[in-house]
Amino acid sequence: MSTFNSAAIEEFNGGVWVFCEQRQGVMMPTSFELISEGRKLADELGVDLCGLLLGGEGIEAAARELGGYGADKVIVCEHPLLGVYNTDAYTKVICDVIEELKPEAFLIGATNIGRDLAPRCAARLHTG
């Protein structure tokens, strides 16, 4: 049984995170827009800005672009099953990483994928 408690807000001090969406290994423009906005929020809060990138083999090359847009660090989750968007797989990986590292805020763009993914993650994590 998990000991994750989303109500223990004092534990969530892992900075501001942005879900960096890619399709076929190419970063989506929304990712860069969110990194830029996330940078403003992170600076306001005095914390690091982190991009979270999921993808298949070779996705690390796409992660290098994010630093130029203001990300302090990028967490890359690389696996062949993450190469193409899959709701269940992406939700599981994102929730596991959030439960472990506990960011203060997690931003997801309002793309087709984001509108599918965000409510699922929010429901599993018992948060907005």
XYZ file of N, CA and C in Angstrom:
384
model
N 0.835 -1.182 0.000
C 0.000 0.000 0.000
C 0.879 1.244 0.000
N 0.551 2.202 -0.832
C 1.327 3.423 -0.962
C 1.142 4.333 0.242
N 2.215 5.035 0.601
C 2.141 5.989 1.699
C 2.042 7.420 1.165
N 1.760 7.571 -0.102
C 1.644 8.886 -0.729
C 0.456 9.624 -0.150
N 0.679 10.876 0.258
C -0.384 11.691 0.828
C -0.326 13.073 0.198
N -1.237 13.358 -0.720
C -1.218 14.642 -1.419
C -1.599 15.795 -0.503
N -2.176 15.503 0.657
C -2.556 16.556 1.603
C -1.362 17.052 2.416
N -0.272 16.324 2.428
C 0.927 16.733 3.172
C 1.725 17.711 2.316
N 1.183 18.915 2.149
C 1.772 19.869 1.207
C 3.183 20.312 1.594
N 3.534 20.201 2.840
C 4.891 20.592 3.252
C 5.963 19.691 2.640
N 5.582 18.498 2.194
C 6.532 17.573 1.572
C 6.808 17.905 0.102
N 5.954 18.717 -0.494
C 6.060 19.023 -1.920
C 6.932 20.260 -2.114
N 8.232 20.012 -2.255
C 9.180 21.104 -2.397
C 10.165 20.840 -3.541
N 9.726 20.080 -4.532
C 10.602 19.685 -5.633
C 10.604 20.628 -6.812
N 10.167 21.874 -6.620
C 10.191 22.855 -7.698
C 8.960 22.814 -8.577
N 9.032 23.537 -9.671
C 7.959 23.598 -10.659
C 8.343 22.671 -11.805
N 7.396 21.836 -12.217
C 7.641 20.880 -13.294
C 6.713 21.176 -14.461
N 7.191 20.813 -15.640
C 6.407 20.951 -16.855
C 6.427 19.618 -17.593
N 5.247 19.144 -17.997
C 5.181 17.962 -18.857
C 5.562 18.410 -20.257
N 6.631 17.853 -20.776
C 7.153 18.208 -22.097
C 6.668 17.180 -23.112
N 5.723 17.601 -23.907
C 5.088 16.690 -24.849
C 5.914 16.559 -26.124
N 6.064 15.333 -26.549
C 6.753 15.050 -27.805
C 5.895 14.099 -28.617
N 6.089 14.170 -29.899
C 5.429 13.227 -30.800
C 6.467 12.765 -31.800
N 6.669 11.467 -31.834
C 7.664 10.842 -32.707
C 9.048 11.461 -32.503
N 9.362 11.761 -31.240
C 10.681 12.282 -30.890
C 10.871 13.762 -31.125
N 9.835 14.447 -31.560
C 9.913 15.889 -31.821
C 9.141 16.627 -30.741
N 9.792 17.628 -30.134
C 9.145 18.401 -29.093
C 8.011 19.223 -29.686
N 6.889 19.263 -28.985
C 5.750 20.061 -29.414
C 5.950 21.511 -28.957
N 5.499 22.483 -29.739
C 5.670 23.891 -29.371
C 5.108 24.235 -27.995
N 4.055 23.558 -27.600
C 3.462 23.809 -26.277
C 4.462 23.578 -25.164
N 5.355 22.633 -25.351
C 6.362 22.344 -24.329
C 7.250 23.550 -24.103
N 7.671 24.188 -25.164
C 8.535 25.362 -25.044
C 7.774 26.536 -24.425
N 6.499 26.680 -24.788
C 5.682 27.747 -24.213
C 5.519 27.532 -22.710
N 5.250 26.284 -22.305
C 5.077 25.989 -20.885
C 6.375 26.130 -20.104
N 7.497 25.762 -20.714
C 8.788 25.939 -20.046
C 9.010 27.433 -19.780
N 8.699 28.274 -20.746
C 8.872 29.720 -20.570
C 7.977 30.255 -19.455
N 6.725 29.838 -19.413
C 5.813 30.273 -18.352
C 6.199 29.660 -17.007
N 6.617 28.407 -17.048
C 7.073 27.742 -15.826
C 8.288 28.432 -15.234
N 9.148 28.958 -16.100
C 10.332 29.693 -15.644
C 9.927 30.897 -14.806
N 8.911 31.626 -15.260
C 8.415 32.786 -14.516
C 7.898 32.363 -13.141
N 7.118 31.298 -13.110
C 6.558 30.800 -11.856
C 7.654 30.309 -10.921
N 8.600 29.573 -11.441
C 9.707 29.060 -10.623
C 10.530 30.204 -10.043
N 10.789 31.227 -10.851
C 11.540 32.379 -10.355
C 10.773 33.092 -9.245
N 9.478 33.218 -9.429
C 8.625 33.861 -8.421
C 8.661 33.095 -7.098
N 8.669 31.767 -7.189
C 8.684 30.917 -5.996
C 10.101 30.683 -5.464
N 11.110 31.009 -6.261
C 12.493 30.782 -5.856
C 12.894 29.318 -5.866
N 12.380 28.569 -6.856
C 12.671 27.134 -6.965
C 13.178 26.810 -8.359
N 13.628 25.577 -8.560
C 14.085 25.109 -9.865
C 12.905 24.806 -10.779
N 13.181 24.885 -12.071
C 12.220 24.492 -13.090
C 12.712 23.202 -13.722
N 11.832 22.218 -13.774
C 12.199 20.899 -14.282
C 11.225 20.479 -15.377
N 11.751 20.000 -16.488
C 10.918 19.420 -17.525
C 10.839 17.919 -17.320
N 9.671 17.343 -17.548
C 9.490 15.891 -17.477
C 9.167 15.408 -18.878
N 10.043 14.597 -19.429
C 9.939 14.146 -20.811
C 9.867 12.635 -20.856
N 8.818 12.116 -21.477
C 8.643 10.677 -21.654
C 8.753 10.365 -23.135
N 9.413 9.264 -23.457
C 9.514 8.896 -24.858
C 10.238 7.596 -25.070
N 10.348 7.230 -26.310
C 11.017 5.994 -26.686
C 12.516 6.190 -26.842
N 13.136 5.215 -27.450
C 14.582 5.215 -27.622
C 15.059 6.490 -28.311
N 16.104 7.098 -27.756
C 16.694 8.293 -28.339
C 16.042 9.604 -27.941
N 15.095 9.566 -27.019
C 14.368 10.782 -26.635
C 15.265 11.784 -25.907
N 16.383 11.321 -25.355
C 17.276 12.236 -24.645
C 17.773 13.360 -25.539
N 17.908 13.117 -26.820
C 18.361 14.162 -27.740
C 17.377 15.332 -27.760
N 16.086 15.043 -27.674
C 15.071 16.102 -27.652
C 15.137 16.898 -26.362
N 15.585 16.289 -25.292
C 15.647 16.954 -23.989
C 16.644 18.100 -23.981
N 17.654 18.033 -24.799
C 18.697 19.070 -24.815
C 18.146 20.441 -25.201
N 17.093 20.454 -26.000
C 16.497 21.719 -26.434
C 15.892 22.504 -25.280
N 15.422 21.810 -24.267
C 14.647 22.444 -23.209
C 15.461 23.403 -22.352
N 16.741 23.145 -22.196
C 17.591 24.027 -21.402
C 17.648 25.431 -21.977
N 17.613 25.543 -23.272
C 17.646 26.841 -23.927
C 16.400 27.670 -23.689
N 15.343 27.028 -23.259
C 14.090 27.726 -22.986
C 13.895 28.002 -21.503
N 14.870 27.610 -20.668
C 14.809 27.981 -19.260
C 14.729 26.854 -18.261
N 14.711 25.611 -18.697
C 14.645 24.495 -17.743
C 15.986 24.347 -17.030
N 15.938 24.227 -15.701
C 17.148 23.983 -14.917
C 17.601 22.537 -15.056
N 16.634 21.644 -15.165
C 16.942 20.229 -15.348
C 15.787 19.568 -16.085
N 16.068 18.407 -16.619
C 15.049 17.638 -17.332
C 15.134 16.195 -16.851
N 13.999 15.662 -16.447
C 13.902 14.249 -16.090
C 13.416 13.525 -17.342
N 14.175 12.548 -17.772
C 13.836 11.799 -18.978
C 13.457 10.372 -18.587
N 12.289 9.966 -18.997
C 11.832 8.592 -18.794
C 11.780 7.960 -20.184
N 12.758 7.110 -20.448
C 12.904 6.510 -21.774
C 12.593 5.022 -21.713
N 11.686 4.602 -22.563
C 11.323 3.186 -22.661
C 10.612 2.995 -24.002
N 10.818 1.851 -24.654
C 10.154 1.618 -25.947
C 8.625 1.776 -25.883
N 8.009 1.450 -24.760
C 6.551 1.564 -24.645
C 6.074 3.004 -24.507
N 7.010 3.941 -24.291
C 6.642 5.351 -24.153
C 6.876 6.129 -25.449
N 7.285 5.441 -26.505
C 7.569 6.093 -27.777
C 6.349 6.749 -28.390
N 5.203 6.117 -28.257
C 3.935 6.645 -28.750
C 3.030 6.822 -27.541
N 2.303 7.928 -27.505
C 1.451 8.221 -26.351
C 0.477 7.090 -26.064
N 0.465 6.687 -24.813
C -0.471 5.695 -24.300
C -0.954 6.220 -22.953
N -2.234 6.444 -22.830
C -2.800 7.069 -21.631
C -2.368 6.367 -20.354
N -2.556 5.063 -20.286
C -2.253 4.335 -19.057
C -0.767 4.349 -18.722
N 0.075 4.148 -19.715
C 1.515 4.120 -19.477
C 2.027 5.483 -19.025
N 1.632 6.536 -19.714
C 2.081 7.884 -19.358
C 1.574 8.279 -17.975
N 0.317 7.976 -17.678
C -0.240 8.303 -16.365
C 0.535 7.592 -15.266
N 0.811 6.324 -15.446
C 1.538 5.540 -14.440
C 2.934 6.116 -14.192
N 3.668 6.370 -15.251
C 5.034 6.870 -15.109
C 5.031 8.248 -14.453
N 4.176 9.145 -14.923
C 4.133 10.498 -14.359
C 3.753 10.466 -12.890
N 2.743 9.712 -12.538
C 2.312 9.650 -11.135
C 3.392 9.036 -10.252
N 4.066 8.025 -10.736
C 5.154 7.416 -9.949
C 6.275 8.419 -9.687
N 6.653 9.190 -10.701
C 7.730 10.166 -10.545
C 7.286 11.298 -9.609
N 6.061 11.752 -9.745
C 5.552 12.809 -8.871
C 5.492 12.327 -7.424
N 5.009 11.113 -7.207
C 4.938 10.570 -5.846
C 6.322 10.477 -5.210
N 7.331 10.190 -6.015
C 8.679 10.039 -5.485
C 9.369 11.384 -5.246
N 9.261 12.305 -6.195
C 10.054 13.535 -6.132
C 9.280 14.777 -5.669
N 7.967 14.714 -5.664
C 7.080 15.716 -5.084
C 7.317 17.172 -5.518
N 6.982 17.507 -6.760
C 7.088 18.901 -7.196
C 6.013 19.769 -6.541
N 6.281 21.064 -6.462
C 5.289 21.999 -5.917
C 4.147 22.214 -6.894
N 4.472 22.247 -8.180
C 3.474 22.456 -9.226
C 3.868 21.626 -10.432
N 2.860 21.159 -11.158
C 3.098 20.366 -12.366
C 2.185 20.907 -13.451
N 2.774 21.441 -14.501
C 2.020 22.057 -15.584
C 1.917 21.114 -16.778
N 0.703 21.018 -17.313
C 0.446 20.209 -18.500
C -0.321 21.082 -19.485
N 0.111 21.122 -20.733
C -0.550 21.926 -21.759
C -1.923 21.403 -22.116
N -2.756 22.295 -22.649
C -4.131 21.943 -23.019
C -4.209 21.415 -24.448
N -3.293 20.504 -24.786
C -3.325 19.838 -26.085
C -4.278 18.652 -25.993
N -4.465 17.935 -27.083
C -5.305 16.730 -27.028
C -4.754 15.746 -26.005
N -3.442 15.554 -26.010
C -2.820 14.635 -25.056
C -2.948 15.190 -23.641
N -2.669 16.466 -23.462
C -2.748 17.081 -22.141
C -4.141 17.001 -21.533
N -5.164 17.218 -22.353
C -6.540 17.160 -21.850
C -6.955 15.732 -21.500
N -6.283 14.762 -22.058
C -6.528 13.361 -21.705
C -5.739 12.987 -20.449
N -4.507 13.438 -20.395
C -3.567 13.036 -19.352
C -3.778 13.756 -18.017
N -3.980 15.050 -18.049
C -4.048 15.854 -16.816
C -5.114 15.378 -15.827
N -6.359 15.157 -16.251
C -7.359 14.729 -15.266
C -7.090 13.334 -14.690
N -6.472 12.481 -15.472
C -6.148 11.146 -14.980
C -5.066 11.218 -13.888
N -4.048 12.034 -14.155
C -2.988 12.213 -13.142
C -3.556 12.878 -11.890
N -4.372 13.914 -12.085
C -4.953 14.620 -10.948
C -5.806 13.678 -10.091
N -6.571 12.823 -10.736
C -7.413 11.883 -9.985
C -6.575 10.884 -9.204
N -5.527 10.344 -9.830
C -4.667 9.377 -9.130
C -3.897 10.007 -7.989
N -3.530 11.283 -8.158
C -2.739 11.975 -7.144
C -3.601 12.741 -6.124
N -4.902 12.703 -6.324
C -5.850 13.387 -5.423
C -5.516 14.862 -5.304
N -5.407 15.512 -6.471
C -5.061 16.922 -6.497
C -5.750 17.592 -7.690
N -5.620 18.894 -7.794
C -6.214 19.629 -8.901
C -5.254 19.727 -10.060
